[in-house]
Amino acid sequence: MPRTQGFDFRPITQADLVAQLGTIADKEKLTIEPAALELLAEHSRGGFRDAISMLDQVSTQDGAITVQIVADFLGLSPHQEIGQLLEAIANRQPAEALSALNTIINHGTDPVNITHQLLEIIRAMLLQQAGVTARIDITVAMPDRQLVGLAGYLTQALADFKTTHHYSLPLELAIYKAALPPASPTAVAAAPLPTSFAKSTPKPVATAVPTVVNNDEASLTTKALSLIKEKTNSLYAVMRSADPVVDGNKLVLHCRFRFHPERI
């Protein structure tokens, strides 16, 4: 039997990745801010090859590589604009939040990238509030419950992007729902019952009375339909859907649709 040997590969840690990128930058004589290296490492998602590729692409810039250059390369929004958006959400101001989001989108940032960026910031904020060290450049006071709710709305938005035809609607809905003021259970419980409901009486429901056709009428109807079917199938189909009633020596058809009598 052939011998096999298994190897388990794990993503490189953030610290190791930043150190390796710094070493490469030094060898290539690149001037790059430490925060820019951290941003590249963060968005490589533990992929060393992806991190090197992104570093190679931003190295084509003239002069020093700043955080803003890397952020523009990654399609990220400026921290000031993201901070204004989160501030409006924290203050429960839906109109202001949508206005801030619209400003970011109008600057050319893809809504999917905005969603990912917001999720990364929310994750860092939750870690920081839990006492875990996390790099975060935006400081917004937002309760844990609201942060978790916003993360849930944004996660749903990422799934909805795949099924909607509007490129920004899933994110707009997520931001709007997260910025809505919380409902007050006390106010809802104390709300008076509308008088239209309190004094309304149930209306009688009309029931359809089925048409009763005796044996003679059924036999006559069957013969008439058979003769019609021999002549034209389309007319037979229309007349078959009608309700037959025999009136003396006449066969009266009650059609269900307005256009059926015209076809007959």
Backbone as CSV, one residue per row, in Angstrom:
resi,resn,N_x,N_y,N_z,CA_x,CA_y,CA_z,C_x,C_y,C_z
1,MET,0.842,-1.199,0.000,0.000,0.000,0.000,0.876,1.248,0.000
2,PRO,0.462,2.288,-0.730,1.274,3.522,-0.745,1.195,4.220,0.597
3,ARG,2.274,4.832,0.949,2.326,5.584,2.204,1.966,7.044,1.953
4,THR,1.164,7.573,2.835,0.769,8.988,2.732,1.112,9.696,4.024
5,GLN,1.318,10.962,3.913,1.623,11.787,5.065,0.788,13.057,5.013
6,GLY,0.087,13.372,6.100,-0.791,14.534,6.122,-0.113,15.762,6.692
7,PHE,-0.444,16.890,6.109,0.093,18.164,6.582,-1.083,19.103,6.857
8,ASP,-1.100,19.700,8.001,-2.141,20.661,8.369,-1.578,22.072,8.243
9,PHE,-2.184,22.850,7.365,-1.744,24.225,7.149,-2.689,25.174,7.885
10,ARG,-2.126,26.122,8.573,-2.909,27.103,9.311,-2.588,28.504,8.802
11,PRO,-3.591,29.394,8.844,-3.319,30.780,8.426,-2.240,31.408,9.292
12,ILE,-1.421,32.226,8.684,-0.370,32.918,9.423,-1.008,33.953,10.343
13,THR,-0.416,34.163,11.497,-0.983,35.126,12.443,-0.800,36.550,11.937
14,GLN,-1.619,37.438,12.470,-1.559,38.833,12.055,-0.182,39.433,12.346
15,ALA,0.354,39.164,13.511,1.651,39.739,13.883,2.764,39.222,12.971
16,ASP,2.766,37.915,12.699,3.784,37.345,11.820,3.666,37.890,10.405
17,LEU,2.442,38.080,9.968,2.231,38.583,8.609,2.728,40.019,8.482
18,VAL,2.439,40.841,9.484,2.919,42.226,9.460,4.444,42.253,9.471
19,ALA,5.058,41.378,10.282,6.519,41.332,10.353,7.120,40.920,9.012
20,GLN,6.511,39.931,8.347,7.033,39.480,7.054,6.869,40.557,5.988
21,LEU,5.736,41.238,6.005,5.530,42.315,5.036,6.526,43.447,5.282
22,GLY,6.823,43.736,6.538,7.809,44.757,6.852,9.198,44.381,6.362
23,THR,9.540,43.088,6.494,10.840,42.614,6.007,10.944,42.769,4.497
24,ILE,9.878,42.404,3.799,9.874,42.535,2.330,9.976,44.000,1.935
25,ALA,9.262,44.860,2.644,9.306,46.292,2.324,10.706,46.854,2.526
26,ASP,11.384,46.414,3.565,12.750,46.883,3.812,13.697,46.424,2.700
27,LYS,13.549,45.161,2.278,14.426,44.645,1.219,14.173,45.347,-0.107
28,GLU,12.902,45.714,-0.345,12.566,46.393,-1.595,12.731,47.901,-1.485
29,LYS,13.209,48.349,-0.306,13.434,49.775,-0.058,12.146,50.592,-0.239
30,LEU,11.053,50.066,0.319,9.761,50.748,0.280,9.549,51.502,1.593
31,THR,9.031,52.696,1.477,8.667,53.474,2.662,7.161,53.316,2.881
32,ILE,6.796,52.626,3.944,5.387,52.337,4.194,5.095,52.480,5.677
33,GLU,3.975,53.074,5.992,3.579,53.283,7.377,3.226,51.946,8.043
34,PRO,3.586,51.775,9.312,3.227,50.535,10.017,1.724,50.254,9.999
35,ALA,0.906,51.302,10.114,-0.543,51.106,10.080,-1.003,50.601,8.716
36,ALA,-0.286,51.012,7.653,-0.627,50.534,6.314,-0.314,49.049,6.187
37,LEU,0.803,48.614,6.796,1.129,47.180,6.800,0.053,46.386,7.547
38,GLU,-0.411,46.915,8.660,-1.456,46.234,9.422,-2.758,46.138,8.619
39,LEU,-3.050,47.177,7.876,-4.272,47.164,7.075,-4.186,46.129,5.958
40,LEU,-3.026,46.024,5.320,-2.834,45.002,4.289,-2.948,43.598,4.880
41,ALA,-2.309,43.406,6.031,-2.360,42.093,6.675,-3.780,41.738,7.082
42,GLU,-4.520,42.719,7.555,-5.898,42.478,8.003,-6.787,42.037,6.849
43,HIS,-6.622,42.657,5.697,-7.497,42.352,4.560,-6.991,41.196,3.710
44,SER,-5.862,40.638,4.042,-5.409,39.424,3.346,-6.066,38.185,3.933
45,ARG,-6.727,38.324,5.089,-7.451,37.236,5.753,-6.558,36.019,5.982
46,GLY,-5.349,36.271,6.448,-4.441,35.180,6.777,-3.731,34.565,5.586
47,GLY,-3.899,35.160,4.416,-3.250,34.620,3.218,-1.947,35.363,2.927
48,PHE,-0.819,34.684,3.091,0.482,35.331,2.903,0.672,35.753,1.449
49,ARG,0.276,34.885,0.530,0.435,35.209,-0.892,-0.410,36.429,-1.267
50,ASP,-1.627,36.488,-0.763,-2.487,37.639,-1.066,-1.903,38.924,-0.493
51,ALA,-1.339,38.835,0.702,-0.750,40.027,1.323,0.434,40.537,0.504
52,ILE,1.290,39.622,0.038,2.448,40.027,-0.774,1.982,40.642,-2.088
53,SER,0.935,40.047,-2.683,0.413,40.566,-3.942,-0.124,41.986,-3.768
54,MET,-0.847,42.228,-2.685,-1.375,43.573,-2.448,-0.253,44.563,-2.176
55,LEU,0.779,44.134,-1.437,1.917,45.010,-1.184,2.616,45.365,-2.489
56,ASP,2.732,44.410,-3.384,3.368,44.654,-4.680,2.572,45.664,-5.503
57,GLN,1.244,45.602,-5.413,0.410,46.515,-6.206,0.471,47.942,-5.665
58,VAL,0.454,48.094,-4.344,0.497,49.458,-3.798,1.903,50.047,-3.890
59,SER,2.918,49.199,-4.116,4.292,49.706,-4.198,4.536,50.512,-5.465
60,THR,3.590,50.448,-6.404,3.745,51.238,-7.638,3.478,52.722,-7.397
61,GLN,2.948,53.060,-6.217,2.691,54.463,-5.892,4.006,55.217,-5.704
62,ASP,3.995,56.474,-6.073,5.171,57.315,-5.875,5.229,57.793,-4.424
63,GLY,6.398,57.786,-3.861,6.572,58.270,-2.498,6.201,57.233,-1.453
64,ALA,5.970,57.714,-0.244,5.655,56.823,0.870,4.251,56.245,0.719
65,ILE,4.105,55.004,1.182,2.808,54.319,1.134,2.108,54.573,2.462
66,THR,1.032,55.335,2.415,0.313,55.708,3.629,-0.917,54.822,3.823
67,VAL,-1.524,54.981,4.984,-2.767,54.240,5.266,-3.850,54.628,4.272
68,GLN,-3.927,55.899,3.929,-4.955,56.361,3.003,-4.770,55.748,1.629
69,ILE,-3.525,55.596,1.193,-3.269,54.970,-0.108,-3.740,53.526,-0.097
70,VAL,-3.431,52.806,0.968,-3.865,51.409,1.072,-5.389,51.325,1.164
71,ALA,-5.990,52.240,1.915,-7.448,52.244,2.050,-8.123,52.497,0.704
72,ASP,-7.579,53.449,-0.074,-8.125,53.709,-1.410,-7.954,52.493,-2.312
73,PHE,-6.813,51.827,-2.193,-6.560,50.632,-3.004,-7.552,49.523,-2.657
74,LEU,-7.879,49.381,-1.377,-8.807,48.330,-0.929,-10.271,48.728,-1.111
75,GLY,-10.530,49.953,-1.522,-11.908,50.402,-1.704,-12.609,50.711,-0.408
76,LEU,-11.857,51.182,0.601,-12.429,51.485,1.903,-12.821,52.955,1.981
77,SER,-13.810,53.230,2.798,-14.262,54.607,2.986,-13.400,55.302,4.032
78,PRO,-13.276,56.632,3.946,-12.518,57.375,4.967,-13.119,57.161,6.350
79,HIS,-12.247,57.103,7.356,-12.701,56.860,8.714,-13.672,57.938,9.197
80,GLN,-13.480,59.166,8.745,-14.356,60.249,9.184,-15.789,60.009,8.729
81,GLU,-15.968,59.568,7.477,-17.309,59.328,6.957,-17.948,58.107,7.621
82,ILE,-17.160,57.061,7.828,-17.686,55.875,8.519,-18.053,56.225,9.954
83,GLY,-17.227,57.077,10.590,-17.521,57.502,11.956,-18.832,58.271,12.042
84,GLN,-19.097,59.142,11.062,-20.355,59.888,11.049,-21.548,58.949,10.867
85,LEU,-21.376,57.942,10.047,-22.443,56.964,9.839,-22.749,56.203,11.137
86,LEU,-21.700,55.719,11.795,-21.898,54.968,13.038,-22.447,55.864,14.148
87,GLU,-22.053,57.123,14.147,-22.557,58.067,15.156,-24.060,58.254,14.992
88,ALA,-24.525,58.369,13.741,-25.959,58.532,13.497,-26.731,57.276,13.908
89,ILE,-26.139,56.113,13.662,-26.795,54.862,14.075,-26.860,54.779,15.593
90,ALA,-25.770,55.125,16.255,-25.741,55.071,17.717,-26.751,56.021,18.340
91,ASN,-26.996,57.170,17.693,-27.946,58.156,18.201,-29.377,57.875,17.753
92,ARG,-29.589,56.757,17.049,-30.922,56.359,16.587,-31.528,57.434,15.685
93,GLN,-30.773,57.830,14.671,-31.224,58.845,13.717,-31.219,58.244,12.313
94,PRO,-32.312,57.621,11.898,-32.338,56.939,10.601,-32.065,57.862,9.411
95,ALA,-32.655,59.056,9.423,-32.467,59.968,8.289,-31.007,60.382,8.154
96,GLU,-30.391,60.735,9.280,-28.984,61.143,9.239,-28.082,59.971,8.844
97,ALA,-28.424,58.768,9.288,-27.623,57.600,8.946,-27.685,57.310,7.456
98,LEU,-28.880,57.381,6.874,-29.014,57.141,5.431,-28.326,58.238,4.627
99,SER,-28.375,59.476,5.130,-27.682,60.574,4.449,-26.176,60.353,4.460
100,ALA,-25.630,59.920,5.602,-24.194,59.645,5.679,-23.806,58.487,4.777
101,LEU,-24.657,57.460,4.723,-24.375,56.326,3.845,-24.410,56.755,2.385
102,ASN,-25.375,57.597,2.036,-25.492,58.070,0.657,-24.257,58.884,0.253
103,THR,-23.708,59.640,1.181,-22.486,60.408,0.900,-21.318,59.477,0.589
104,ILE,-21.195,58.408,1.370,-20.106,57.454,1.149,-20.253,56.773,-0.206
105,ILE,-21.471,56.353,-0.545,-21.702,55.661,-1.821,-21.439,56.595,-2.988
106,ASN,-21.859,57.859,-2.852,-21.653,58.823,-3.936,-20.180,59.119,-4.187
107,HIS,-19.328,58.827,-3.215,-17.891,59.012,-3.400,-17.251,57.842,-4.137
108,GLY,-18.083,56.865,-4.531,-17.587,55.779,-5.363,-17.260,54.492,-4.638
109,THR,-17.629,54.396,-3.351,-17.336,53.180,-2.599,-18.422,52.149,-2.830
110,ASP,-18.031,50.928,-3.120,-18.990,49.864,-3.381,-19.728,49.505,-2.084
111,PRO,-21.072,49.353,-2.125,-21.828,49.010,-0.915,-21.374,47.716,-0.253
112,VAL,-20.932,46.742,-1.045,-20.458,45.491,-0.449,-19.190,45.741,0.362
113,ASN,-18.295,46.570,-0.177,-17.075,46.909,0.557,-17.393,47.692,1.830
114,ILE,-18.389,48.570,1.751,-18.797,49.312,2.952,-19.299,48.346,4.013
115,THR,-20.072,47.360,3.597,-20.621,46.381,4.541,-19.503,45.607,5.223
116,HIS,-18.522,45.147,4.434,-17.382,44.427,5.014,-16.599,45.323,5.978
117,GLN,-16.411,46.576,5.590,-15.657,47.498,6.430,-16.378,47.740,7.756
118,LEU,-17.700,47.910,7.696,-18.475,48.109,8.916,-18.411,46.882,9.825
119,LEU,-18.468,45.702,9.239,-18.392,44.480,10.040,-17.034,44.352,10.730
120,GLU,-15.975,44.714,10.031,-14.650,44.667,10.650,-14.561,45.648,11.822
121,ILE,-15.134,46.842,11.652,-15.100,47.843,12.718,-15.945,47.378,13.900
122,ILE,-17.128,46.826,13.622,-17.996,46.350,14.706,-17.324,45.222,15.473
123,ARG,-16.657,44.326,14.754,-15.937,43.234,15.421,-14.877,43.798,16.363
124,ALA,-14.111,44.776,15.881,-13.066,45.377,16.726,-13.669,46.090,17.934
125,MET,-14.816,46.752,17.741,-15.467,47.449,18.844,-15.965,46.464,19.894
126,LEU,-16.527,45.338,19.457,-16.998,44.324,20.399,-15.835,43.711,21.181
127,LEU,-14.738,43.438,20.460,-13.566,42.882,21.139,-13.015,43.873,22.163
128,GLN,-12.984,45.120,21.774,-12.453,46.143,22.673,-13.334,46.295,23.907
129,GLN,-14.640,46.260,23.730,-15.540,46.387,24.865,-15.484,45.158,25.766
130,ALA,-15.069,44.019,25.183,-14.925,42.795,25.984,-13.565,42.717,26.663
131,GLY,-12.707,43.709,26.441,-11.401,43.721,27.081,-10.302,43.079,26.275
132,VAL,-10.589,42.776,25.003,-9.590,42.166,24.124,-8.948,43.267,23.282
133,THR,-7.633,43.217,23.160,-6.917,44.219,22.380,-7.270,44.086,20.903
134,ALA,-7.692,45.182,20.298,-8.055,45.179,18.876,-7.730,46.540,18.292
135,ARG,-7.215,46.535,17.057,-6.876,47.795,16.391,-8.147,48.426,15.852
136,ILE,-8.408,49.652,16.268,-9.598,50.363,15.810,-9.274,51.842,15.722
137,ASP,-9.647,52.443,14.616,-9.354,53.858,14.389,-10.581,54.737,14.567
138,ILE,-11.717,54.131,14.889,-12.960,54.879,15.051,-13.490,54.627,16.459
139,THR,-13.839,55.689,17.147,-14.373,55.563,18.494,-15.789,56.111,18.521
140,VAL,-16.752,55.214,18.681,-18.166,55.580,18.756,-18.780,54.834,19.926
141,ALA,-19.489,55.553,20.781,-20.137,54.924,21.929,-21.433,54.253,21.466
142,MET,-21.436,52.928,21.477,-22.616,52.187,21.055,-22.772,50.970,21.969
143,PRO,-23.958,50.743,22.529,-24.158,49.602,23.430,-23.891,48.272,22.720
144,ASP,-23.508,47.274,23.527,-23.224,45.958,22.961,-24.413,45.402,22.193
145,ARG,-25.614,45.555,22.766,-26.807,45.003,22.119,-27.028,45.623,20.744
146,GLN,-26.813,46.917,20.644,-26.985,47.601,19.362,-25.902,47.179,18.374
147,LEU,-24.674,46.982,18.863,-23.599,46.509,17.985,-23.912,45.128,17.424
148,VAL,-24.392,44.242,18.286,-24.735,42.889,17.833,-25.877,42.928,16.831
149,GLY,-26.879,43.775,17.100,-27.986,43.901,16.149,-27.532,44.426,14.802
150,LEU,-26.661,45.441,14.821,-26.136,45.998,13.570,-25.336,44.949,12.809
151,ALA,-24.533,44.161,13.519,-23.765,43.097,12.865,-24.694,42.082,12.206
152,GLY,-25.802,41.768,12.869,-26.754,40.833,12.286,-27.397,41.388,11.025
153,TYR,-27.793,42.663,11.052,-28.389,43.286,9.867,-27.396,43.322,8.699
154,LEU,-26.133,43.635,8.998,-25.124,43.718,7.937,-24.817,42.336,7.356
155,THR,-24.790,41.324,8.220,-24.565,39.963,7.732,-25.688,39.532,6.805
156,GLN,-26.928,39.883,7.165,-28.061,39.573,6.292,-27.960,40.342,4.978
157,ALA,-27.456,41.575,5.048,-27.304,42.374,3.828,-26.340,41.711,2.853
158,LEU,-25.253,41.126,3.368,-24.303,40.442,2.490,-24.973,39.290,1.753
159,ALA,-25.875,38.584,2.426,-26.601,37.499,1.760,-27.604,38.053,0.748
160,ASP,-28.256,39.169,1.085,-29.264,39.751,0.198,-28.651,40.379,-1.043
161,PHE,-27.385,40.784,-0.983,-26.737,41.352,-2.168,-26.748,40.368,-3.339
162,LYS,-26.759,39.072,-3.042,-26.695,38.056,-4.091,-28.032,37.831,-4.772
163,THR,-29.120,38.308,-4.163,-30.447,38.029,-4.712,-31.208,39.276,-5.142
164,THR,-30.707,40.463,-4.831,-31.418,41.683,-5.195,-30.805,42.312,-6.443
165,HIS,-31.622,43.077,-7.168,-31.141,43.741,-8.381,-30.672,45.171,-8.093
166,HIS,-30.963,45.683,-6.892,-30.529,47.036,-6.536,-29.222,46.934,-5.766
167,TYR,-28.225,47.650,-6.224,-26.871,47.440,-5.711,-26.667,47.952,-4.287
168,SER,-27.520,48.857,-3.797,-27.301,49.419,-2.463,-28.450,49.178,-1.490
169,LEU,-29.577,48.645,-1.959,-30.758,48.500,-1.113,-30.523,47.624,0.119
170,PRO,-29.863,46.463,0.025,-29.668,45.653,1.238,-28.935,46.405,2.350
171,LEU,-27.912,47.176,1.987,-27.169,47.930,3.004,-28.016,49.066,3.557
172,GLU,-28.775,49.739,2.710,-29.629,50.830,3.172,-30.677,50.322,4.161
173,LEU,-31.272,49.166,3.871,-32.251,48.586,4.791,-31.603,48.218,6.129
174,ALA,-30.398,47.657,6.058,-29.700,47.275,7.289,-29.409,48.502,8.148
175,ILE,-28.925,49.574,7.531,-28.609,50.797,8.274,-29.876,51.415,8.857
176,TYR,-30.939,51.423,8.063,-32.197,52.019,8.530,-32.756,51.261,9.734
177,LYS,-32.764,49.938,9.669,-33.293,49.134,10.780,-32.435,49.285,12.032
178,ALA,-31.123,49.365,11.843,-30.239,49.499,12.998,-30.371,50.856,13.666
179,ALA,-30.762,51.884,12.900,-30.853,53.243,13.445,-32.235,53.572,13.997
180,LEU,-33.207,52.690,13.803,-34.553,52.963,14.304,-34.563,53.001,15.832
181,PRO,-35.326,53.917,16.427,-35.439,53.932,17.895,-36.081,52.637,18.374
182,PRO,-35.666,52.127,19.532,-36.261,50.891,20.035,-37.720,51.086,20.374
183,ALA,-38.527,50.065,20.125,-39.956,50.151,20.421,-40.174,50.154,21.924
184,SER,-41.214,50.839,22.359,-41.541,50.921,23.786,-42.695,49.969,24.086
185,PRO,-42.442,48.828,24.767,-43.522,47.891,25.079,-44.611,48.517,25.929
186,THR,-44.255,49.447,26.842,-45.251,50.071,27.709,-46.231,50.898,26.906
187,ALA,-45.685,51.664,25.933,-46.559,52.507,25.115,-47.488,51.661,24.269
188,VAL,-46.999,50.541,23.780,-47.835,49.679,22.958,-48.940,49.055,23.793
189,ALA,-48.606,48.644,25.036,-49.596,47.998,25.886,-50.671,48.981,26.325
190,ALA,-50.299,50.261,26.499,-51.251,51.254,26.989,-52.075,51.887,25.879
191,ALA,-51.789,51.565,24.643,-52.507,52.173,23.526,-53.970,51.755,23.564
192,PRO,-54.922,52.702,23.427,-56.342,52.357,23.482,-56.769,51.569,22.256
193,LEU,-57.788,50.761,22.438,-58.307,49.963,21.339,-59.091,50.862,20.408
194,PRO,-58.832,50.858,19.112,-59.577,51.709,18.182,-61.074,51.441,18.286
195,THR,-61.872,52.519,18.215,-63.322,52.365,18.328,-63.897,51.547,17.191
196,SER,-63.246,51.605,16.037,-63.751,50.834,14.902,-63.668,49.353,15.170
197,PHE,-62.664,48.940,15.991,-62.542,47.543,16.350,-63.466,47.195,17.515
198,ALA,-63.582,48.137,18.478,-64.344,47.837,19.677,-65.832,47.705,19.389
199,LYS,-66.370,48.499,18.466,-67.804,48.512,18.220,-68.208,47.788,16.942
200,SER,-67.260,47.259,16.265,-67.584,46.630,14.996,-68.292,45.314,15.228
201,THR,-69.186,44.985,14.348,-69.896,43.714,14.405,-69.534,42.912,13.175
202,PRO,-69.425,41.619,13.323,-69.043,40.800,12.169,-70.078,40.868,11.069
203,LYS,-69.598,41.020,9.848,-70.485,41.081,8.702,-70.806,39.663,8.229
204,PRO,-72.038,39.469,7.806,-72.384,38.128,7.305,-71.602,37.821,6.044
205,VAL,-71.163,36.613,5.961,-70.394,36.169,4.808,-71.320,35.487,3.826
206,ALA,-71.316,35.995,2.619,-72.176,35.388,1.601,-71.579,34.073,1.139
207,THR,-72.414,33.071,1.094,-71.972,31.751,0.639,-72.567,31.465,-0.714
208,ALA,-71.759,30.904,-1.549,-72.210,30.584,-2.905,-73.144,29.376,-2.870
209,VAL,-74.255,29.485,-3.586,-75.203,28.375,-3.684,-74.903,27.609,-4.955
210,PRO,-74.532,26.353,-4.846,-74.187,25.596,-6.049,-75.389,25.403,-6.956
211,THR,-75.146,25.427,-8.230,-76.197,25.202,-9.215,-76.558,23.726,-9.248
212,VAL,-77.853,23.425,-9.112,-78.323,22.037,-9.113,-78.850,21.709,-10.494
213,VAL,-78.344,20.701,-11.078,-78.747,20.288,-12.424,-79.340,18.890,-12.319
214,ASN,-80.595,18.700,-12.733,-81.209,17.373,-12.667,-80.690,16.492,-13.792
215,ASN,-81.138,15.252,-13.818,-80.606,14.286,-14.782,-80.929,14.667,-16.215
216,ASP,-82.187,15.165,-16.436,-82.566,15.546,-17.805,-81.712,16.705,-18.304
217,GLU,-81.490,17.698,-17.433,-80.667,18.845,-17.822,-79.228,18.407,-18.092
218,ALA,-78.710,17.518,-17.236,-77.345,17.034,-17.427,-77.197,16.294,-18.740
219,SER,-78.218,15.482,-19.066,-78.160,14.732,-20.320,-78.199,15.673,-21.513
220,LEU,-79.089,16.690,-21.433,-79.180,17.655,-22.534,-77.885,18.440,-22.691
221,THR,-77.295,18.825,-21.560,-76.042,19.593,-21.599,-74.911,18.763,-22.202
222,THR,-74.850,17.502,-21.815,-73.796,16.627,-22.325,-73.922,16.444,-23.834
223,LYS,-75.159,16.270,-24.306,-75.366,16.103,-25.753,-74.984,17.373,-26.508
224,ALA,-75.370,18.522,-25.940,-75.057,19.787,-26.612,-73.549,20.005,-26.698
225,LEU,-72.844,19.717,-25.599,-71.392,19.898,-25.596,-70.706,18.927,-26.551
226,SER,-71.250,17.711,-26.675,-70.661,16.740,-27.598,-70.769,17.210,-29.037
227,LEU,-71.932,17.765,-29.379,-72.114,18.279,-30.735,-71.179,19.464,-31.019
228,ILE,-71.023,20.316,-29.997,-70.132,21.489,-30.173,-68.685,21.047,-30.309
229,LYS,-68.290,20.027,-29.550,-66.900,19.570,-29.579,-66.519,19.041,-30.949
230,GLU,-67.507,18.437,-31.648,-67.233,17.922,-32.995,-66.941,19.045,-33.979
231,LYS,-67.474,20.231,-33.684,-67.298,21.370,-34.592,-66.039,22.185,-34.265
232,THR,-65.872,22.515,-32.991,-64.725,23.352,-32.600,-64.351,23.095,-31.138
233,ASN,-63.089,22.759,-30.922,-62.615,22.456,-29.575,-62.519,23.708,-28.702
234,SER,-62.137,24.861,-29.290,-61.975,26.084,-28.499,-63.302,26.542,-27.916
235,LEU,-64.385,26.464,-28.713,-65.695,26.843,-28.208,-66.175,25.854,-27.161
236,TYR,-65.835,24.592,-27.364,-66.213,23.556,-26.391,-65.543,23.827,-25.029
237,ALA,-64.282,24.239,-25.058,-63.566,24.511,-23.816,-64.183,25.685,-23.063
238,VAL,-64.615,26.714,-23.790,-65.224,27.875,-23.149,-66.569,27.507,-22.542
239,MET,-67.393,26.782,-23.298,-68.734,26.452,-22.825,-68.694,25.430,-21.697
240,ARG,-67.690,24.596,-21.698,-67.577,23.594,-20.635,-67.324,24.231,-19.273
241,SER,-66.664,25.410,-19.263,-66.363,26.074,-17.996,-67.540,26.866,-17.448
242,ALA,-68.636,26.991,-18.235,-69.803,27.752,-17.801,-70.743,26.874,-16.973
243,ASP,-71.681,27.520,-16.260,-72.697,26.809,-15.474,-73.979,26.721,-16.294
244,PRO,-74.414,25.493,-16.668,-75.594,25.351,-17.537,-76.904,25.367,-16.739
245,VAL,-77.913,26.019,-17.308,-79.273,26.023,-16.750,-80.253,25.859,-17.918
246,VAL,-81.181,24.881,-17.799,-82.173,24.631,-18.848,-83.414,25.458,-18.553
247,ASP,-83.799,26.298,-19.500,-84.991,27.138,-19.376,-85.952,26.770,-20.498
248,GLY,-86.874,25.859,-20.201,-87.788,25.368,-21.221,-87.036,24.547,-22.248
249,ASN,-87.105,25.020,-23.483,-86.345,24.347,-24.537,-85.040,25.060,-24.872
250,LYS,-84.583,25.915,-23.929,-83.343,26.661,-24.131,-82.282,26.225,-23.120
251,LEU,-81.077,26.223,-23.554,-79.931,25.957,-22.675,-79.224,27.286,-22.408
252,VAL,-79.296,27.755,-21.157,-78.700,29.036,-20.776,-77.380,28.765,-20.052
253,LEU,-76.331,29.446,-20.484,-74.996,29.278,-19.893,-74.610,30.539,-19.127
254,HIS,-74.258,30.361,-17.855,-73.766,31.465,-17.036,-72.235,31.416,-17.032
255,CYS,-71.630,32.361,-17.745,-70.167,32.362,-17.885,-69.511,33.002,-16.667
256,ARG,-68.314,32.512,-16.339,-67.586,33.001,-15.177,-66.750,34.232,-15.488
257,PHE,-66.388,34.419,-16.749,-65.557,35.558,-17.139,-66.256,36.371,-18.211
258,ARG,-65.981,37.667,-18.211,-66.681,38.574,-19.119,-66.369,38.304,-20.586
259,PHE,-65.156,37.876,-20.859,-64.768,37.701,-22.257,-65.290,36.411,-22.859
260,HIS,-65.798,35.475,-22.010,-66.316,34.213,-22.539,-67.546,34.397,-23.411
261,PRO,-68.555,35.238,-22.999,-69.699,35.428,-23.899,-69.303,35.984,-25.256
262,GLU,-68.279,36.844,-25.286,-67.833,37.394,-26.570,-67.266,36.306,-27.471
263,ARG,-66.545,35.347,-26.864,-65.976,34.250,-27.663,-67.064,33.310,-28.150
264,ILE,-68.116,33.113,-27.293,-69.220,32.241,-27.718,-69.980,32.884,-28.866
